[in-house]
Short mmCIF file of C-alpha atoms and ligand atoms in Angstrom, two decimals:
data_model
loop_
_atom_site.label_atom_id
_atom_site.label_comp_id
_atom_site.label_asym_id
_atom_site.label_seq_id
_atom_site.Cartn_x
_atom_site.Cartn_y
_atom_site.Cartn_z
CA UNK E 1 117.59 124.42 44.83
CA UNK E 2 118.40 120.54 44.71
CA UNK E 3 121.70 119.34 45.74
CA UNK E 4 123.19 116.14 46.32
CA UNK E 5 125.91 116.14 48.93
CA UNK E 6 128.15 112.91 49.72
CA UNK E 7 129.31 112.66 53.68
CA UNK E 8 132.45 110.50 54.35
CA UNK E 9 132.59 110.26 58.24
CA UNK E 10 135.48 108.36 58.45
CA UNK E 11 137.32 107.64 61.41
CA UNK E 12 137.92 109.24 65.03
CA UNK E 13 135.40 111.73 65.66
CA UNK E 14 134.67 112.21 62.18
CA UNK E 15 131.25 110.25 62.48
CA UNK E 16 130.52 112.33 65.20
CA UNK E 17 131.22 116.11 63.99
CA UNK E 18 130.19 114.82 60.70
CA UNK E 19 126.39 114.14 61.75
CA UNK E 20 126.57 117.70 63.25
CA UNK E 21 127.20 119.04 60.10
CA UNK E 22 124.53 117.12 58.11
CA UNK E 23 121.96 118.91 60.47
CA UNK E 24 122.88 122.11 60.05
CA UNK E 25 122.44 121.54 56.73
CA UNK E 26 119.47 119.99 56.66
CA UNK E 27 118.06 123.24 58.60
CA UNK E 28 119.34 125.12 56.42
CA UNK E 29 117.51 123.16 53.33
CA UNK E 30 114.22 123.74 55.44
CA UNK E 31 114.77 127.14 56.26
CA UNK E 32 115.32 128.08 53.17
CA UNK E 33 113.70 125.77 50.86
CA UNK E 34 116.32 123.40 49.03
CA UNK E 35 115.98 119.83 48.95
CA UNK E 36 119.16 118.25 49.88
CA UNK E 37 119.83 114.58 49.60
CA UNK E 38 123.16 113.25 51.28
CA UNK E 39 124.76 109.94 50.54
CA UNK E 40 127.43 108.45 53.08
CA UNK E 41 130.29 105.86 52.39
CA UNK E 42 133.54 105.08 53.38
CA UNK E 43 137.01 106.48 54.14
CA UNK E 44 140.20 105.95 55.77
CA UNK E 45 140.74 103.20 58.68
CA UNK E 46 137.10 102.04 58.36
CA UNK E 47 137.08 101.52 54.75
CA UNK E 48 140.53 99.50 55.27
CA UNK E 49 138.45 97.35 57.96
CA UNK E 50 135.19 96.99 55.39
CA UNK E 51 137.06 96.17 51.76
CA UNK E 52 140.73 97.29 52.26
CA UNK E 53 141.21 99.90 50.68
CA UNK E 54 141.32 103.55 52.51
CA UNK E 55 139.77 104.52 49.05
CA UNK E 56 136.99 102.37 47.70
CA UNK E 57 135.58 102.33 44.50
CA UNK E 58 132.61 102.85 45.49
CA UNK E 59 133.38 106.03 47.45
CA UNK E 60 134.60 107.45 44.11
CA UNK E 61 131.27 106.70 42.29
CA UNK E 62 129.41 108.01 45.25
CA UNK E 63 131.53 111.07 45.28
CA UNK E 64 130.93 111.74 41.70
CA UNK E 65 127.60 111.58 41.53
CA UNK E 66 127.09 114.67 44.39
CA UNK E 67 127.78 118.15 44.01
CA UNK E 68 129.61 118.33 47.44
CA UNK E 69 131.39 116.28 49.44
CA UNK E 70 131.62 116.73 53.43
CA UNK E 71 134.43 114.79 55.08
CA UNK E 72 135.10 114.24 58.72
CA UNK E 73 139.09 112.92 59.62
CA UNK E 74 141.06 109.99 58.73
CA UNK E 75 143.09 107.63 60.97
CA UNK E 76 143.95 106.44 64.38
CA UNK E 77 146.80 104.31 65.74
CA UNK E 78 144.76 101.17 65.11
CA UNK E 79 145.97 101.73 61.75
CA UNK E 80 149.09 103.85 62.41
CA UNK E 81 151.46 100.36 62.27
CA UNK E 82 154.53 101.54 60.07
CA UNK E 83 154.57 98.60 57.85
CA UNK E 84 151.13 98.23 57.32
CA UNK E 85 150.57 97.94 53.42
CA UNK E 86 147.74 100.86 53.44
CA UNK E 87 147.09 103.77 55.33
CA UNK E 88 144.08 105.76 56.02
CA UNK E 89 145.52 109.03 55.08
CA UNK E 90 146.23 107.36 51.44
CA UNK E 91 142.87 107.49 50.49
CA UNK E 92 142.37 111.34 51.78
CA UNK E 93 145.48 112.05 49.72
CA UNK E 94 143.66 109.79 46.64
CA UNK E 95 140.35 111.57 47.16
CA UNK E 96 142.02 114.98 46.72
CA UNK E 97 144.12 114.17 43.32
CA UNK E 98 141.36 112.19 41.59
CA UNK E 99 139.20 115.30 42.23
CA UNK E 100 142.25 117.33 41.16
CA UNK E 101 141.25 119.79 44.10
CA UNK E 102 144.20 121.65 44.21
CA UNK E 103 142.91 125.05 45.72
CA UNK E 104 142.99 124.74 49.42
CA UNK E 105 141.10 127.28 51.67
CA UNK E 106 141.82 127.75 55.35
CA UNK E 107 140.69 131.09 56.85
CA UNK E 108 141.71 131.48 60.31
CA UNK E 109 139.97 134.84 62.26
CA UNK E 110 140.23 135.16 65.77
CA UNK E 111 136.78 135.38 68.03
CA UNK E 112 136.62 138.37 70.15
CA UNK E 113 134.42 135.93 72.52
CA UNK E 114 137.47 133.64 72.99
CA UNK E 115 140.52 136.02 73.12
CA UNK E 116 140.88 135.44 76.97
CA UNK E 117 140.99 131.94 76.37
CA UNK E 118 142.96 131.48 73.54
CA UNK E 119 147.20 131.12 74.61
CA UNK E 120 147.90 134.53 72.47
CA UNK E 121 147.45 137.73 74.36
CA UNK E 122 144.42 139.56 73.46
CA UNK E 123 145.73 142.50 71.97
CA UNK E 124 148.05 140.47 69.72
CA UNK E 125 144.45 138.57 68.55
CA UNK E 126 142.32 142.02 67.39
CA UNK E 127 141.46 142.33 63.29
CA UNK E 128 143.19 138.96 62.90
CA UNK E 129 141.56 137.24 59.60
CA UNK E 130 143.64 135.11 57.52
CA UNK E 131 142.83 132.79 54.38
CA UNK E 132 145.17 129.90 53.95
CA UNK E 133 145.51 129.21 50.18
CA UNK E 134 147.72 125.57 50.36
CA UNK E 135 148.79 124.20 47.26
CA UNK E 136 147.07 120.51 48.26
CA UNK E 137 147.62 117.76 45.11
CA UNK E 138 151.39 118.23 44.22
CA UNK E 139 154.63 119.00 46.43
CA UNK E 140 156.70 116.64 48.15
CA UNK E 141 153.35 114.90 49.46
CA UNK E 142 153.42 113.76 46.25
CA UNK E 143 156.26 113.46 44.74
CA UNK E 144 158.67 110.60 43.93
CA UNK E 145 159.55 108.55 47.07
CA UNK E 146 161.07 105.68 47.96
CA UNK E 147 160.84 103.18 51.31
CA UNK E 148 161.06 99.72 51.94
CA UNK E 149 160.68 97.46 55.14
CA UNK E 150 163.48 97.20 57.21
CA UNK E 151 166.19 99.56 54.15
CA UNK E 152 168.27 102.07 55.50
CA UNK E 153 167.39 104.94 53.27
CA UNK E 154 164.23 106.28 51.78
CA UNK E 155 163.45 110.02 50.25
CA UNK E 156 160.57 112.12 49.81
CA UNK E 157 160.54 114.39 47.00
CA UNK E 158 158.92 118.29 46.39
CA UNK E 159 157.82 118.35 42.90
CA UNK E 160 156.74 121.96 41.38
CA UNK E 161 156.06 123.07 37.87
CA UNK E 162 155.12 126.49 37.12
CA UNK E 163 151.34 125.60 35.43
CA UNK E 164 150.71 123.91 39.36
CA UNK E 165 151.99 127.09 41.26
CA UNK E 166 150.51 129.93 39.11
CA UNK E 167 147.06 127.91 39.55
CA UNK E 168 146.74 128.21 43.46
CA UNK E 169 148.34 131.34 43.21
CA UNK E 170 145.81 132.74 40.65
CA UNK E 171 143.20 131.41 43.59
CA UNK E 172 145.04 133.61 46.16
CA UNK E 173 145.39 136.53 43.92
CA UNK E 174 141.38 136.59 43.26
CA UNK E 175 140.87 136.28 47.20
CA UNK E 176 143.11 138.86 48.46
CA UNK E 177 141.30 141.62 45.75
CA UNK E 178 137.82 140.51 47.29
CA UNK E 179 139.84 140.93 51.25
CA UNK E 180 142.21 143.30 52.32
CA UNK E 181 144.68 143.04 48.71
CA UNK E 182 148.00 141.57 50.12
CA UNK E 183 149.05 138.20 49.39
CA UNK E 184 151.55 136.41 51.06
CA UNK E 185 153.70 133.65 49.57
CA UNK E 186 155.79 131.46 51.55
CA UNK E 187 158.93 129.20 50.36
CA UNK E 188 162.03 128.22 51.24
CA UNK E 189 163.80 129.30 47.97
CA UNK E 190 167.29 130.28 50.02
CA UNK E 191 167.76 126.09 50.02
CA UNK E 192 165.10 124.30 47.88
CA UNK E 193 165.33 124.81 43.74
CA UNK E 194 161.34 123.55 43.80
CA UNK E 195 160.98 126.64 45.97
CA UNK E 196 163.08 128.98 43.71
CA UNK E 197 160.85 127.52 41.03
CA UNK E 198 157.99 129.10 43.32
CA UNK E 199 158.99 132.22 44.53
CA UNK E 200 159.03 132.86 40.50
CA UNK E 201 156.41 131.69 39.38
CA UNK E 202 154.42 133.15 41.89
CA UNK E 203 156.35 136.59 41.11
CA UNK E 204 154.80 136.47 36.90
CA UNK E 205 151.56 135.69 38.71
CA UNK E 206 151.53 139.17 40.58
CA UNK E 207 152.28 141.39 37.21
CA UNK E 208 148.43 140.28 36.30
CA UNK E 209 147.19 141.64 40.19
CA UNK E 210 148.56 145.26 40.23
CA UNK E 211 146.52 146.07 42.67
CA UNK E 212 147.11 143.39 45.32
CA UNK E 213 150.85 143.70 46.97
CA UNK E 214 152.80 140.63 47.01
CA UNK E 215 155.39 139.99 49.63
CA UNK E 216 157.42 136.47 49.77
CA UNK E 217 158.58 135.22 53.59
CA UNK E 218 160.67 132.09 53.82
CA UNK E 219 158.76 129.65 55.64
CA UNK E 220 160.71 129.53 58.71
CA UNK E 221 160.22 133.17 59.63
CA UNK E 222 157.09 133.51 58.61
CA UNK E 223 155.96 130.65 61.28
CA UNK E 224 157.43 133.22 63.81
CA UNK E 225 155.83 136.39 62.37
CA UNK E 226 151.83 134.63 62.46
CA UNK E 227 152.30 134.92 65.82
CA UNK E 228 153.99 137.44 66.53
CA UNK E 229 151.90 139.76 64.11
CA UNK E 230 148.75 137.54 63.12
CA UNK E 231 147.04 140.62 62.30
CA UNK E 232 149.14 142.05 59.54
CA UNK E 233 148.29 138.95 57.31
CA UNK E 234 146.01 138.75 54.58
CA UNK E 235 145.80 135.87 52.05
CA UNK E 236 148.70 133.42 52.99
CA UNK E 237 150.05 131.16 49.71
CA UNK E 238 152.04 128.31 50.82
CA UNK E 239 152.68 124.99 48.85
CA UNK E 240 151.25 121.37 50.40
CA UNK E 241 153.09 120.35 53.00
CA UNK E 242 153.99 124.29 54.09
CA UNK E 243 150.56 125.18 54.48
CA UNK E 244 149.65 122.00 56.29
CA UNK E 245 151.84 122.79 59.49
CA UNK E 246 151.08 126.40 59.34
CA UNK E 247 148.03 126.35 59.30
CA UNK E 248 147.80 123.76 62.43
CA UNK E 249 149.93 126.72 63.93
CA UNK E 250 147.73 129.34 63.26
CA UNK E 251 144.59 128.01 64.73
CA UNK E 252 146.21 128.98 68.29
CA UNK E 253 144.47 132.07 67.00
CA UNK E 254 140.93 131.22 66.61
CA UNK E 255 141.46 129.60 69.96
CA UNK E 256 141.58 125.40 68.89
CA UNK E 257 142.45 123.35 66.16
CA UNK E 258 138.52 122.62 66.56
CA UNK E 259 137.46 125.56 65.34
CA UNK E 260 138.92 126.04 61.80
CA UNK E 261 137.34 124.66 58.14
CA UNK E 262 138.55 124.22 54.84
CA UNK E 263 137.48 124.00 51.49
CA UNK E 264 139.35 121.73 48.51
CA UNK E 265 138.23 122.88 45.47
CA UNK E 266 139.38 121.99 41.78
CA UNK E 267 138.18 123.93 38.31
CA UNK E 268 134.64 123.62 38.70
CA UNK E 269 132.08 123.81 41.74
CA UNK E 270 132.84 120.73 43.15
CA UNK E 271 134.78 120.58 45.86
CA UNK E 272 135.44 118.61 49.28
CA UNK E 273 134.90 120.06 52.71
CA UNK E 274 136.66 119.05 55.74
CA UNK E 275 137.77 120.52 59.27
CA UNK E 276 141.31 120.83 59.12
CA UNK E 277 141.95 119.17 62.47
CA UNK E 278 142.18 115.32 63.00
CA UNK E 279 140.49 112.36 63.93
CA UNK E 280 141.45 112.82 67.67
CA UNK E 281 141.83 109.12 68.72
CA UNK E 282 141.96 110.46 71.79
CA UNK E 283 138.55 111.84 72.80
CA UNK E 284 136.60 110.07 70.15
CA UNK E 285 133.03 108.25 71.38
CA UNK E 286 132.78 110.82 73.89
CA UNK E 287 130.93 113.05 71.99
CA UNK E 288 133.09 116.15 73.73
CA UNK E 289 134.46 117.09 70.39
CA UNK E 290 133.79 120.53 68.65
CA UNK E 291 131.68 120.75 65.68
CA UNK E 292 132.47 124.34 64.84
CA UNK E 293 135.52 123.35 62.33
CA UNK E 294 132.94 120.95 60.66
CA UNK E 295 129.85 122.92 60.71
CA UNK E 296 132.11 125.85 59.57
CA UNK E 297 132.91 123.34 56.54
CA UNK E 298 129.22 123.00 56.19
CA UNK E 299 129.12 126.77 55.06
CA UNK E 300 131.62 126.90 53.08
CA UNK E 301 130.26 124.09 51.01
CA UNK E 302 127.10 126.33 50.48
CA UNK E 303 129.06 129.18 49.88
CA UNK E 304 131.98 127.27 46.91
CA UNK E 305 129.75 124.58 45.41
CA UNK E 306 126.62 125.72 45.69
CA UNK E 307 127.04 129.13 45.61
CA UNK E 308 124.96 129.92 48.59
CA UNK E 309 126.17 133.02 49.95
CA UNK E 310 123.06 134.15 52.15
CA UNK E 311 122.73 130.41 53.40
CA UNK E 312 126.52 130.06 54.73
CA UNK E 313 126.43 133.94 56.45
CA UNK E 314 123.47 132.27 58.49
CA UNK E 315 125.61 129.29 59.61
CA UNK E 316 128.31 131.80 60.24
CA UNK E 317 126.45 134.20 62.28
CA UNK E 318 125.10 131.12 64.65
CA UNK E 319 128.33 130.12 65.13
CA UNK E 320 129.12 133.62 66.52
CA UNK E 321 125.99 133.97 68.65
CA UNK E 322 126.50 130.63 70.28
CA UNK E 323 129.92 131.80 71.24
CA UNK E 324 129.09 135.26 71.99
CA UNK E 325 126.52 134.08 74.32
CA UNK E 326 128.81 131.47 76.40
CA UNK E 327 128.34 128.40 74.44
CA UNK E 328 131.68 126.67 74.79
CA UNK E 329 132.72 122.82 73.51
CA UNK E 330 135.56 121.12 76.14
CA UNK E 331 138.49 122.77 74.18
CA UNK E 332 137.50 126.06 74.43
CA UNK E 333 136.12 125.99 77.72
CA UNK E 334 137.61 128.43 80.38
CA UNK E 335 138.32 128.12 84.47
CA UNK E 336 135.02 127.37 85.80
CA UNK E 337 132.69 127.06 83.29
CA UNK E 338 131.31 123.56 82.10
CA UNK E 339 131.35 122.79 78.51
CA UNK E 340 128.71 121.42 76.19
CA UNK E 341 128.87 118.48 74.41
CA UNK E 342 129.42 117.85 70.33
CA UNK E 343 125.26 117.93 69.70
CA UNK E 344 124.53 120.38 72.42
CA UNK E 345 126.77 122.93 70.83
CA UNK E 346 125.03 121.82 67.52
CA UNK E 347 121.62 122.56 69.04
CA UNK E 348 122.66 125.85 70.23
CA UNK E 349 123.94 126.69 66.43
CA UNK E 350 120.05 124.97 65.17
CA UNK E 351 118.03 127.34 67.78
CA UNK E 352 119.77 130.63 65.71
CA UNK E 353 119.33 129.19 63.01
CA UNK E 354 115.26 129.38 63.69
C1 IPM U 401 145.25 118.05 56.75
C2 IPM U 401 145.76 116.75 57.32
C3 IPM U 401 146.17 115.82 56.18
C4 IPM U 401 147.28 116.50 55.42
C5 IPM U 401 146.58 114.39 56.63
C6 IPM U 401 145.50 113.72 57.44
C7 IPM U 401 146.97 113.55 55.46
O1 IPM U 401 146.81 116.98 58.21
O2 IPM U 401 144.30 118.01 55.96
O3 IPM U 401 145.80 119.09 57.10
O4 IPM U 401 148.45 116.40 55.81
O5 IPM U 401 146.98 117.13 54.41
MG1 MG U 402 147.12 119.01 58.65
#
């Protein structure tokens, strides 16, 4: 097949996880005899330091001419001043409403090669596989707010109507009868009337799915039970910014924040592809960082836009062999052993990929 998929590196270690990615793809086009064409341009800090604007124009027009978009991470505290008039994370935010890519996926599993190192005890760690389905273009990220320089008040508001809830949850519904048939919605509906509004909605959802069980679990508990039980999960619902911190919690259980992808996806095929961790200010240039949550992205855009399903169990499966054989990035590395760097992991990943 032909494909045209855009890459915005943006900031951090984005470049560098990003180019990782693009690789792996391209062996995969090789291997396997599609011609894919990729088109770069600007996001976040770096497009406020080129034109401005986190956001540019011509970003958008880039974006809509691919079928794909791969995205590294936004931000950095060179742009993190509180009163600065635009912020990198604005045009992440902007990217994902133009696209109206509402439908969030985040699956989480735990590798049996890393359950020594990861925090959680290993036995706590066995069977766990979880798909995040995060509500990701309404909520209080954004909703009606107020703030100005220097006032003493400003609000934040959670938005819900029932068409935006009964959408992702449709998305979670479909998953869980393909998985293990058990969704799980979380809210806060014993304080927040936008939450009532989705423990409902989510409820006239479930008499379509008669065969998947639906449980609801106020946020605040379930943030205890993913850890306590990871592996009783299935498909976890949760609205923007609910899914957002759980889902930085539950990567503890694939070992690092490094390790998981995600998929934004609206109506159609298109959709944006992005490791769920950040730009990480803090080791970027080094090239140290891990590539697995990007070149994990990588497969699910084969998988979700172009509906690749042979082509993203490859990138899978060398992912698991390079693991399974000792290949270990610096946040993932145990006592003793030394770690590889960002395109040595990558290379490891290319040689099972043949
Ligand atoms: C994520 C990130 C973003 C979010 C930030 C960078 C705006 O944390 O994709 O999880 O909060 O959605
Ligand atoms: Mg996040």
């Amino acid at each position: 097949m032909q494909a045209k998929i855009g890459t915005l590196p943006g900031d951090g270690i984005g470049p560098e996880v990003v180019a990782e990615g693009v690789r792996v793809l391209r062996r995969i086009g090789e291997r396997y005899g599609h011609t894919f064409e990729f088109e770069e341009a600007l996001i976040g800090g770096c497009a406020i330091d080129a034109v401005g604007n986190p956001l540019p124009d011509e970003t958008l027009a880039v974006c809509e001419g691919t079928d794909a978009v791969l995205l590294g991470a936004v931000g950095g505290p060179k742009w993190s001043d509180p009163t600065a008039p635009v912020r990198p994370e604005q045009g992440l935010l902007e990217l994902r409403q133009h696209f109206d890519l509402y439908a969030n996926l985040r699956p989480v599993k735990a590798y049996p090669a890393l359950a020594d190192y990861a925090p959680l005890r290993a036995d706590l760690l066995a069977g766990v596989d979880i798909l995040f389905v995060r509500e990701l273009t309404s909520g209080i990220y954004f909703g009606e707010r107020a703030e100005q320089n220097g006032s003493d008040y400003a609000y934040d508001t959670m938005f819900y109507s029932t068409g935006q809830v009964q959408r992702t949850a449709k998305v979670a519904f479909e998953a869980a009868r393909k998985r293990r048939g058990k969704v799980t919605s979380v809210d806060k509906a014993n304080v927040l009337a936008s939450m009532r509004l989705w423990r409902r909605a989510v409820s006239e959802m479930a008499v379509d799915y008669p065969d998947v069980e639906l449980e609801h679990a106020l946020v605040d508990s379930c943030a205890m039970h993913l850890l306590r039980n990871p592996a009783r999960f299935d498909v976890v619902l949760a609205g923007n910014m609910f899914g957002d911190i759980l889902s930085d919690e539950t990567s503890v259980l694939a070992g690092s924040l490094g390790m998981l992808p995600s998929a934004s996806l609206n109506e159609g095929a298109f959709g944006v592809y992005e490791p769920i961790h950040g730009s990480a200010p803090d080791i970027a240039g080094q090239g140290i960082a891990n590539p697995i949550a990007t070149i994990l992205s990588a497969a699910m855009l084969l998988r979700y836009s172009l509906r690749l399903e042979d082509e993203a169990r490859a990138v899978e499966a060398a992912i698991d062999a390079v693991l399974d054989e000792g290949g270990r990035t610096v946040d993932i590395v145990g006592d003793g052993a030394l770690p590889l760097s960002t395109s040595a992991f990558a290379d490891r990943v290319l040689q099972h990929l043949g």
